[in-house]
CSV table of C-alpha atoms in Angstrom, one decimal:
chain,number,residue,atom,x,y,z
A,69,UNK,CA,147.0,25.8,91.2
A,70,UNK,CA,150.8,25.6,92.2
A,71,UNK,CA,151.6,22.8,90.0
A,72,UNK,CA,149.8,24.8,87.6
A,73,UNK,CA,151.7,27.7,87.7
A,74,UNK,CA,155.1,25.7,88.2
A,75,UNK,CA,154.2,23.4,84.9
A,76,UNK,CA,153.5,26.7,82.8
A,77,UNK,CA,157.0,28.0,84.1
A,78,UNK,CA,158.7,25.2,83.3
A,79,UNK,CA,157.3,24.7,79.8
A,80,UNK,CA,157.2,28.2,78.8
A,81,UNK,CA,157.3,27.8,74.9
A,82,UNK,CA,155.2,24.7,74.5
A,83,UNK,CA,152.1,27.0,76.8
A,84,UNK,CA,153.0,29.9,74.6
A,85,UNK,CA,152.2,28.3,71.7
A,86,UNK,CA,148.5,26.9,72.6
A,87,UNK,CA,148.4,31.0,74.5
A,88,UNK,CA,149.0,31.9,70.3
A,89,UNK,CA,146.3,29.6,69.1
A,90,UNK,CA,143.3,30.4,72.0
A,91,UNK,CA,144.5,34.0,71.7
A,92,UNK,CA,143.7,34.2,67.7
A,93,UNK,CA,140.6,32.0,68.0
A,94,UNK,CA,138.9,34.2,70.9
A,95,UNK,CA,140.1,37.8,68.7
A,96,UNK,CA,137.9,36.0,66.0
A,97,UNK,CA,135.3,35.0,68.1
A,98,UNK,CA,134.9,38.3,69.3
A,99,UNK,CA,135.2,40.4,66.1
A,100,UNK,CA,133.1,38.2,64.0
A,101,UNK,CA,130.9,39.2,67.5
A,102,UNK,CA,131.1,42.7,67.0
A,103,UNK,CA,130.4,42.2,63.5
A,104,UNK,CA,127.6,40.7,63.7
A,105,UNK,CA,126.2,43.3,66.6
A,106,UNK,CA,127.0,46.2,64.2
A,107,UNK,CA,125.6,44.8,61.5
A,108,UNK,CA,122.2,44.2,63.4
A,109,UNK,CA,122.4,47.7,64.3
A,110,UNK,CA,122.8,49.1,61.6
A,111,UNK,CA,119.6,47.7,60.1
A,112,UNK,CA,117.1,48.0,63.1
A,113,UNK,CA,118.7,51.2,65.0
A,114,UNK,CA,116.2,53.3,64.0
A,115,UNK,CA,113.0,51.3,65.2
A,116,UNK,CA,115.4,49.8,68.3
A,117,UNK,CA,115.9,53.5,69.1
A,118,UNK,CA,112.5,54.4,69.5
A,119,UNK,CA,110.6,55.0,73.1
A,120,UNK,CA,107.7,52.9,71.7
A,121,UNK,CA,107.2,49.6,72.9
A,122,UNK,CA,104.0,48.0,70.9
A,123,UNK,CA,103.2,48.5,66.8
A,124,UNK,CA,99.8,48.3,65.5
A,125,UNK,CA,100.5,46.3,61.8
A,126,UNK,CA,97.5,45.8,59.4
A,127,UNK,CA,96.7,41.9,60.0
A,128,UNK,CA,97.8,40.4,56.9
A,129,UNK,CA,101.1,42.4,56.6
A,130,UNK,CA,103.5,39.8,58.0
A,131,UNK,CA,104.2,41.9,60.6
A,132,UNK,CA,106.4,43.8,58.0
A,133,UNK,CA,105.9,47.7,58.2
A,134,UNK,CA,105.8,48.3,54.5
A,135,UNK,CA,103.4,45.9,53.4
A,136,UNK,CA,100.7,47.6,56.0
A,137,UNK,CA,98.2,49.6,55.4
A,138,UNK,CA,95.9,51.3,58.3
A,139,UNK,CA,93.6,54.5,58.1
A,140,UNK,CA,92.6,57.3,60.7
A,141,UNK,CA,89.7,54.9,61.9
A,142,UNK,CA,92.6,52.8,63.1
A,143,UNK,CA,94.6,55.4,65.1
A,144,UNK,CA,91.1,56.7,66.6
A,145,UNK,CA,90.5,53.1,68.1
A,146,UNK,CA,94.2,52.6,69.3
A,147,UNK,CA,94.2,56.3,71.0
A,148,UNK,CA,90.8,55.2,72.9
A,149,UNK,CA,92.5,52.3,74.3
A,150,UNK,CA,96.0,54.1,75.3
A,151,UNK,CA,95.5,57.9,74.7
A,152,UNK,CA,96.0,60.6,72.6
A,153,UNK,CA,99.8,60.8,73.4
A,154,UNK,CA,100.8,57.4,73.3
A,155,UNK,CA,100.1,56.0,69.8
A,156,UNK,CA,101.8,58.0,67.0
A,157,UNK,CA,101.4,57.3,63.1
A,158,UNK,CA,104.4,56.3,61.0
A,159,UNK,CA,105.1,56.0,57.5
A,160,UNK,CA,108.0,54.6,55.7
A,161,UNK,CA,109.3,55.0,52.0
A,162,UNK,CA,112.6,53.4,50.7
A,163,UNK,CA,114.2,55.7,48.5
A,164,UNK,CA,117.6,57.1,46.6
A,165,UNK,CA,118.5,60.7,47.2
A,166,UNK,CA,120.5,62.9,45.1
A,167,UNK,CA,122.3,66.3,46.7
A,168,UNK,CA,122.5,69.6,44.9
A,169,UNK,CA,126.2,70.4,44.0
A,170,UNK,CA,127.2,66.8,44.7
A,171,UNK,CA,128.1,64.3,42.8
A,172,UNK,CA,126.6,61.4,44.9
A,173,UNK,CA,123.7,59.0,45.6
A,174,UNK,CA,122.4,57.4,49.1
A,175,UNK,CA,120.1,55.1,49.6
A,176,UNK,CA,117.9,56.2,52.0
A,177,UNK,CA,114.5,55.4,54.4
A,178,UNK,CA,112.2,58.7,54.4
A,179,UNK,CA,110.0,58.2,58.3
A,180,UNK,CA,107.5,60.7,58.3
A,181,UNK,CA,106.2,61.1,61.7
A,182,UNK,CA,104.4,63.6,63.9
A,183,UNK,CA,107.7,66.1,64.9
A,184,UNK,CA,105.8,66.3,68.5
A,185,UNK,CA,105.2,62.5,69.2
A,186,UNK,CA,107.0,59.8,71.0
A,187,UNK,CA,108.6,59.0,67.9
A,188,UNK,CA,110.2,62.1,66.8
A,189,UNK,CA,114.2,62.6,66.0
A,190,UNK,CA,116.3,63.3,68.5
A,191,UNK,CA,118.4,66.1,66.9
A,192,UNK,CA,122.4,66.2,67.6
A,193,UNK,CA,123.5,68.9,65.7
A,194,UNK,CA,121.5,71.5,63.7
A,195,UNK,CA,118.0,72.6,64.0
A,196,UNK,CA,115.0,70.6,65.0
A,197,UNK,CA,111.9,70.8,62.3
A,198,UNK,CA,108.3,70.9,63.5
A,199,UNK,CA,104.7,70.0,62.1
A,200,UNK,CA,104.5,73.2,60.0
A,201,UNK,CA,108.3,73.4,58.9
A,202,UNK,CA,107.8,72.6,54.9
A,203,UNK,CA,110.2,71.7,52.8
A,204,UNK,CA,113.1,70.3,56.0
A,205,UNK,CA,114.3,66.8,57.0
A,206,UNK,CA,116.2,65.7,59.4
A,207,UNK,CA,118.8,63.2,58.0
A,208,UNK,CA,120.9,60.7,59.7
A,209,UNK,CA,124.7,61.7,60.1
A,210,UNK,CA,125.8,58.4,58.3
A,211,UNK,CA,125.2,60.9,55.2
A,212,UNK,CA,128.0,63.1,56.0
A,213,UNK,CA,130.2,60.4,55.2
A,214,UNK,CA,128.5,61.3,51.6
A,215,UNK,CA,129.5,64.9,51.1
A,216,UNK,CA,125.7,66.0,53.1
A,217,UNK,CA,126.0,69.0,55.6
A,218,UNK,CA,123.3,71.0,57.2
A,219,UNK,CA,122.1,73.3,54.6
A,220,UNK,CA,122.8,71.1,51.6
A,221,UNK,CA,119.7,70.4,49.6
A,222,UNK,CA,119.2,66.8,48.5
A,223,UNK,CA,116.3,65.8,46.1
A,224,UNK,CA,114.4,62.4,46.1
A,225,UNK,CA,114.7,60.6,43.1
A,226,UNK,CA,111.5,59.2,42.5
A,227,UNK,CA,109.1,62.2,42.9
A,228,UNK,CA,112.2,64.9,42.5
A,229,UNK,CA,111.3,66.8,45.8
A,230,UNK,CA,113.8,69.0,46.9
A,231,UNK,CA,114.2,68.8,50.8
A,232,UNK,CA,116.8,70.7,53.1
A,233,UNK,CA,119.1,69.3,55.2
A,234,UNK,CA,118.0,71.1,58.9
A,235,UNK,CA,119.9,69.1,61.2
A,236,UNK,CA,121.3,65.2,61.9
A,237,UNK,CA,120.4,62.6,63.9
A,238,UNK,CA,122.6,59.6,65.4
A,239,UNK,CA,122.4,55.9,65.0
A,240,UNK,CA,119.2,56.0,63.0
A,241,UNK,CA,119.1,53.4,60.2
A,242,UNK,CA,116.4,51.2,58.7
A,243,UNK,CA,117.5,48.0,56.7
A,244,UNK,CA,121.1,49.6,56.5
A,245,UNK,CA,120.3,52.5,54.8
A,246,UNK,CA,120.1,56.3,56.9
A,247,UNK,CA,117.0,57.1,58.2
A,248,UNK,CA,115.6,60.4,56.6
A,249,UNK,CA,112.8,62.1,58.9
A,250,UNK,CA,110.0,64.5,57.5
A,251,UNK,CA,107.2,65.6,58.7
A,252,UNK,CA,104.0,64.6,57.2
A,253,UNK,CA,102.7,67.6,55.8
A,254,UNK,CA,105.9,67.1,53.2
A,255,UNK,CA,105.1,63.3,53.1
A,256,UNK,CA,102.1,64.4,51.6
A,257,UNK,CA,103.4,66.6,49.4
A,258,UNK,CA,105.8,63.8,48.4
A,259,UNK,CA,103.2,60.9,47.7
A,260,UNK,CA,100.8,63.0,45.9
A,261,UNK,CA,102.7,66.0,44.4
A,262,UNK,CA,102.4,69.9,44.7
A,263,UNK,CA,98.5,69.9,45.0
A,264,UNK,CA,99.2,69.9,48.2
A,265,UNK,CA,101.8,72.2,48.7
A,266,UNK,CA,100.8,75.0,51.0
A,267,UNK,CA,97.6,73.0,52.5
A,268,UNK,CA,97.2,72.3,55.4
A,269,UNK,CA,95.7,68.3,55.0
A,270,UNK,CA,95.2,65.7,57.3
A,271,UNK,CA,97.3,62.1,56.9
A,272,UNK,CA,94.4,60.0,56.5
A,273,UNK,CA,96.9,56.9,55.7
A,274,UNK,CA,99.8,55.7,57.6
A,275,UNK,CA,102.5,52.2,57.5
A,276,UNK,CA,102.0,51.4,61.3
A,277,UNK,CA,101.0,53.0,64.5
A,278,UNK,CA,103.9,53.3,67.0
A,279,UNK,CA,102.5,52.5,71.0
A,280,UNK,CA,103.6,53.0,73.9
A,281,UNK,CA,101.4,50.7,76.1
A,282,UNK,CA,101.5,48.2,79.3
A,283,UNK,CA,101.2,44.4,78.3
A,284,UNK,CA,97.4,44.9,79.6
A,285,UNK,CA,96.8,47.7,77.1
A,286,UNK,CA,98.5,46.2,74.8
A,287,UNK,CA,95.9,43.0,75.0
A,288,UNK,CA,93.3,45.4,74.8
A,289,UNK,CA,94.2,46.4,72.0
A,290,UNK,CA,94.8,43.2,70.3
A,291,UNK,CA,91.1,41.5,71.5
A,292,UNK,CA,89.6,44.9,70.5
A,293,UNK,CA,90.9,45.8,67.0
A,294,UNK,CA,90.0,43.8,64.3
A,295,UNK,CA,92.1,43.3,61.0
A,296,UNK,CA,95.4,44.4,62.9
A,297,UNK,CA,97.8,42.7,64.5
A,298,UNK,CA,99.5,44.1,68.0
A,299,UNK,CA,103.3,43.2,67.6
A,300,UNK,CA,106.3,44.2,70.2
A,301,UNK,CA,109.4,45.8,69.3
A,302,UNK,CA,111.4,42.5,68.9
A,303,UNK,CA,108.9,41.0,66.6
A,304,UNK,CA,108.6,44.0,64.7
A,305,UNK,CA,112.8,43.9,64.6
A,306,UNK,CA,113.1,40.5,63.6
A,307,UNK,CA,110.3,41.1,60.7
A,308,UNK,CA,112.6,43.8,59.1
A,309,UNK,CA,113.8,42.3,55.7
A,310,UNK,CA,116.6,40.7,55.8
A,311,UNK,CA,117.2,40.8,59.4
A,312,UNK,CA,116.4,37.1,60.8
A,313,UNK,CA,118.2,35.7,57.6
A,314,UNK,CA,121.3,37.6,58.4
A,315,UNK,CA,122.1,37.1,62.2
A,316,UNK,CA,121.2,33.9,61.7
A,317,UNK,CA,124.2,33.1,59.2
A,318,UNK,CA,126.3,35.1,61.6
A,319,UNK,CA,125.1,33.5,65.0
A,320,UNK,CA,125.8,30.3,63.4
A,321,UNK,CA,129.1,31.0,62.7
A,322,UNK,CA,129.9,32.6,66.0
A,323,UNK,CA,128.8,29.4,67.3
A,324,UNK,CA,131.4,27.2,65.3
A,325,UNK,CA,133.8,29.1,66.0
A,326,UNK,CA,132.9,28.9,69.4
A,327,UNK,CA,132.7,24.7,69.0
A,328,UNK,CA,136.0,24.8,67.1
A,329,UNK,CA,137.9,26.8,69.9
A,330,UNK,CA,136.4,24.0,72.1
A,331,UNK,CA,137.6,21.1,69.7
A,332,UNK,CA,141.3,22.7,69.0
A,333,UNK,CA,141.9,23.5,72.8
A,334,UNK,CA,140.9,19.6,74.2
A,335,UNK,CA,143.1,18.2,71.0
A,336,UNK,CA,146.0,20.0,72.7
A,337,UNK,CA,146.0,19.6,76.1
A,338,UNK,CA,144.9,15.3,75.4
A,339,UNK,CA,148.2,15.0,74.0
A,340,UNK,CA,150.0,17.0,76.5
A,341,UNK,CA,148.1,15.0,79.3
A,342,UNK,CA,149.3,11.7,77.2
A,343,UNK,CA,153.0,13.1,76.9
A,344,UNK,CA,152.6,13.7,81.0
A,345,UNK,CA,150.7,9.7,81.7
A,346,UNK,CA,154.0,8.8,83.8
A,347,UNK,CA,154.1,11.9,85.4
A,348,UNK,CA,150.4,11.6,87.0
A,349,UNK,CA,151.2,8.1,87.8
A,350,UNK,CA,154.3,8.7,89.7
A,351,UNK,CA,152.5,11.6,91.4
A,352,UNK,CA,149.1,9.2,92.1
A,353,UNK,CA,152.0,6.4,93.6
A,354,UNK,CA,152.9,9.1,96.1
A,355,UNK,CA,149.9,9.6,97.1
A,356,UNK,CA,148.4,12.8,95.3
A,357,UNK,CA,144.9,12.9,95.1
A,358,UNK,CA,142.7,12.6,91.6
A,359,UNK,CA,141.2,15.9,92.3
A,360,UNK,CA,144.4,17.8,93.0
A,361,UNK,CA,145.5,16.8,89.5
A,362,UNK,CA,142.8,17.7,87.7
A,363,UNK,CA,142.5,21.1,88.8
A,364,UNK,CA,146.0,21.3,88.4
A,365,UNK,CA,144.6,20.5,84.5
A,366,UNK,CA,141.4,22.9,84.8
A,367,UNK,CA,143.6,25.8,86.3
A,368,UNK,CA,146.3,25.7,83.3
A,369,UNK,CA,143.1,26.1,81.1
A,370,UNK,CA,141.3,28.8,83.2
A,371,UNK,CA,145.0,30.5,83.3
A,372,UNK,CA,145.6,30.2,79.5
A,373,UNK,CA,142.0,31.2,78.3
A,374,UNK,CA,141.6,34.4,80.6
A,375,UNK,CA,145.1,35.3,79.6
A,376,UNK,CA,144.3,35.2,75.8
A,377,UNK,CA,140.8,36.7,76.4
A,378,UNK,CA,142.7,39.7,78.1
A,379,UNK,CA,144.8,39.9,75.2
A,380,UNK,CA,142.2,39.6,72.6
A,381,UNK,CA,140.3,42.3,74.1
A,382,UNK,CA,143.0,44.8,74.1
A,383,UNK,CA,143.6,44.1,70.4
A,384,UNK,CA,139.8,44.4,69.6
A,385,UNK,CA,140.1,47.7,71.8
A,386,UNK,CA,142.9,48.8,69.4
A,387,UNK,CA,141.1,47.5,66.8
A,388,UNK,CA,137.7,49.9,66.6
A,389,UNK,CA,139.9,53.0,67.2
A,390,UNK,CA,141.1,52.2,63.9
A,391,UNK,CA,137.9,50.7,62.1
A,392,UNK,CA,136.5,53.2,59.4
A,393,UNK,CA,133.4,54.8,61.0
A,394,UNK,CA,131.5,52.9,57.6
A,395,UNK,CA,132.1,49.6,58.9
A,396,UNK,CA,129.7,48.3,61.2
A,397,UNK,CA,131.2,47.1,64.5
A,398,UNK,CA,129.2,47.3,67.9
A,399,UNK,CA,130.2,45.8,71.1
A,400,UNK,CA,128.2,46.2,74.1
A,401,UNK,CA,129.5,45.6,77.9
A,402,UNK,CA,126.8,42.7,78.2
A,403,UNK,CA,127.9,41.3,75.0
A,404,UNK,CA,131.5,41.3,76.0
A,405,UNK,CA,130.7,39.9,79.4
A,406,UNK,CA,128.5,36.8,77.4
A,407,UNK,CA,130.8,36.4,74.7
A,408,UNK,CA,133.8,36.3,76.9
A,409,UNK,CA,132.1,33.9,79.8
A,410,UNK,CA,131.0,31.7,76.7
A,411,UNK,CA,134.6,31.0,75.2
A,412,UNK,CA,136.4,30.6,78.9
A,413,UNK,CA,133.7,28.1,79.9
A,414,UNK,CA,133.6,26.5,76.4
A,415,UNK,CA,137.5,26.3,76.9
A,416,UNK,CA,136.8,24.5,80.1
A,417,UNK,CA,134.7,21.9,78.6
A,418,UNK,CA,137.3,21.0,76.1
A,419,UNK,CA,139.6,20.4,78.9
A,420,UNK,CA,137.2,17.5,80.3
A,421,UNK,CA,138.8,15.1,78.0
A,422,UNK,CA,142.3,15.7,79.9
A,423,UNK,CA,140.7,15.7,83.1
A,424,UNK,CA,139.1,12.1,82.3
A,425,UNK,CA,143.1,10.7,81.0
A,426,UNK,CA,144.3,11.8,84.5
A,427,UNK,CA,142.0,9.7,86.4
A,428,UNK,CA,142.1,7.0,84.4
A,429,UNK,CA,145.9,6.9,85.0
A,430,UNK,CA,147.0,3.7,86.7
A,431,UNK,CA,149.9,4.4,88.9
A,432,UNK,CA,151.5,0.9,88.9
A,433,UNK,CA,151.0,0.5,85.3
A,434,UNK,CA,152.7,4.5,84.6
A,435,UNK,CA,155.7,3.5,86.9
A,436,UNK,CA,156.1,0.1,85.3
A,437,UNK,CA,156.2,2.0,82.0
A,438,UNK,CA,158.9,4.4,83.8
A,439,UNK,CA,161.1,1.8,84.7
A,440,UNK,CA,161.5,0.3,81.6
C-alpha cells in the first residue's frame, strides 16, 4: 500500500483522470440503479405493500390478477383452510378519472377491498372510509401532483360515478398508475349501476383472494382447491404487465454498464503497467517480491474505485433532493451496499490483467531494456 499511495502522489494528474472516468461510470451505474428500482416501484408498490403473503388466482389466469375470476365458494374454501381473517377478497379495475372543477385526467387502478381486512389502506392524511361509507375513496397521494385534494370529487369515466376524495394513501401504485381504494359496496354500485345504490349486497365475485398463510397452509391450500392456483407475492409481482419485460431491459443494462466499467478500468491501468515494465523489473532485480507489486497494483484500484464510489454517492445524494417527486427514483441501503460492492469488486477484476503484466515482468530483460 506505500508504493501505492507514493505512485498516486507522484502522478497526481494522470490518477485523476482515470478518478474522472470510474467516477462518471459508477454515478451511472448507480442512477440508472435507482432508476430502475423506482420504476419497479412504482408499478408493484401497491401489491409489494401489502401484509399478505400468498394469492389465490383462478387456474388458467396466468397468474395475472385481472384475467381471474373466483366466486364466494372460493373464499369459503380458502377461509376453512387459514381462517376467517386471513384471506381477504380483492378486485381490480383499470380506469381514467376525471375531477370536478379540474381540468385534468389520471389514469388510475380502482382496489376495492374489505376496509377491515389485512389489505385495507393505510391512510396518511385525511379520513379513513369503512364498509358502509358510500360514495368515498381513498386515493393515492401521487394525485395531488394532479390538482386532487381531500374533498375534491373526481368521477370515473367509464360508468361516470362520482366518488369523494376522503383521504390519501402513500406509495400505492399498480402498473404505474395510483392506486384508488373503495370499498365494495361502491364497487358494486360501479360494475352494475345505481340498482344497487343504497343496498346492502353481498360481493359474490372477486379478481383474487389476498392470504396470509405459512408455506404449510399455503400447500394446503394448493392440494385442496381445485381450478386455482396458489401463487406468492413475488410471482404475483413478476406477473404484473409489463413488469418482467421492463426490469429485465434495465437489469441488462445495469449489467453492461457494469462490464464496461470493468473493460474501461483494466484498458487503463494495462497501459500504465506497460508504461511502468522497467520500473517492476528494476524493483524485481532488487529483490522485491511479485506479491508486493501486485498489491501495490490492486491497492491503486481499491483506492481509486472507493474514492469515486464516495464521490458518486454524494452526487446521487445531491441528486434526489433535486429530482421532481414524478420521477421515479428509489434507492434502498441493501441496494446501495450490492450495487456499490458490485462495481468495487468488478473494478478489481479488471485490474487482473495488470496484475498478470507485473509477474510476467523479467527483471534482466526490463533492465537490459533500461540500459539501452
Amino acid at each position: 500500500m506505500f508504493l501505492s499511495l507514493r505512485e498516486l502522489r507522484h502522478s497526481k494528474a494522470r490518477y485523476a483522470l482515470i478518478m474522472v472516468i470510474m467516477l462518471l461510470v459508477s454515478f451511472l451505474v448507480l442512477f440508472v440503479t435507482g432508476l430502475a428500482k423506482g420504476l419497479a416501484y412504482a408499478n408493484i408498490s401497491a401489491i409489494e405493500n401489502q401484509s399478505t403473503n400468498y394469492y389465490v388466482v383462478q387456474g388458467d389466469a396466468e397468474h395475472k390478477f385481472r384475467r381471474s375470476q373466483l366466486n364466494e365458494s372460493n373464499l369459503k374454501d380458502v377461509r376453512s383452510i387459514v381462517g376467517n381473517d386471513n384471506a381477504t377478497p380483492l378486485n381490480i379495475q383499470m380506469s381514467t378519472i376525471t375531477a370536478t372543477d379540474l381540468d385534468m385526467k389520471a389514469d388510475v387502478t380502482f382496489f376495492a377491498v374489505d376496509m377491515t381486512g389485512p389489505i385495507a389502506p393505510k391512510v396518511v392524511a385525511g379520513d379513513a372510509i369503512t364498509n358502509d361509507t358510500l360514495g368515498s375513496v381513498i386515493v393515492d397521494r401521487k394525485l395531488e401532483e394532479s390538482g386532487i385534494k381531500i374533498g375534491s370529487v373526481i368521477s370515473d369515466q367509464q360508468t361516470g360515478m362520482t366518488l369523494k376524495v376522503a383521504g390519501f394513501v402513500e406509495d400505492n401504485s399498480y402498473s404505474h398508475t395510483p392506486v384508488v381504494y373503495m370499498n365494495q359496496q361502491d364497487w358494486l354500485e360501479m360494475m352494475q349501476g345505481d340498482g344497487v345504490k343504497g343496498e346492502t349486497v353481498r360481493l359474490t365475485s372477486f379478481n383474487v383472494i389476498a392470504v396470509h398463510a405459512t408455506a404449510d397452509q399455503a400447500t394446503s391450500l394448493q392440494e385442496g382447491l381445485t381450478g386455482v392456483d396458489v401463487i406468492t407475492q413475488k410471482e404475483a409481482i413478476a406477473s404484473i404487465p409489463g413488469y418482467s419485460e421492463e426490469q429485465g431491459s434495465l437489469l441488462m443494462m445495469i449489467a453492461f454498464l457494469f462490464v464496461i466499467s470493468a473493460v474501461v478500468l483494466a484498458v487503463f491501468f494495462y497501459v500504465i503497467t506497460i508504461q511502468k515494465t522497467s520500473q517492476f523489473g528494476i524493483l524485481k532485480a532488487m529483490g522485491t517480491k511479485t506479491s508486493y507489486l501486485a498489491w501495490s497494483v490492486l491497492g491503486q484500484v481499491l483506492i481509486l474505485s472507493v474514492t469515486s464510489l464516495v464521490i458518486s454517492l454524494l452526487m446521487i445524494g445531491g441528486m434526489t433532493m433535486v429530482l421532481p417527486e414524478s420521477m421515479p427514483f428509489q434507492l434502498s441501503t441493501p441496494t446501495l451496499i450490492l450495487t456499490s460492492s458490485l462495481f468495487v469488486g468488478m473494478s478489481l477484476i479488471g485490474s487482473l490483467i495488470s496484475v498478470l503484466k507485473v509477474a510476467k515482468v523479467d527483471a534482466l530483460e526490463a533492465i537490459g531494456r533500461v540500459g539501452a
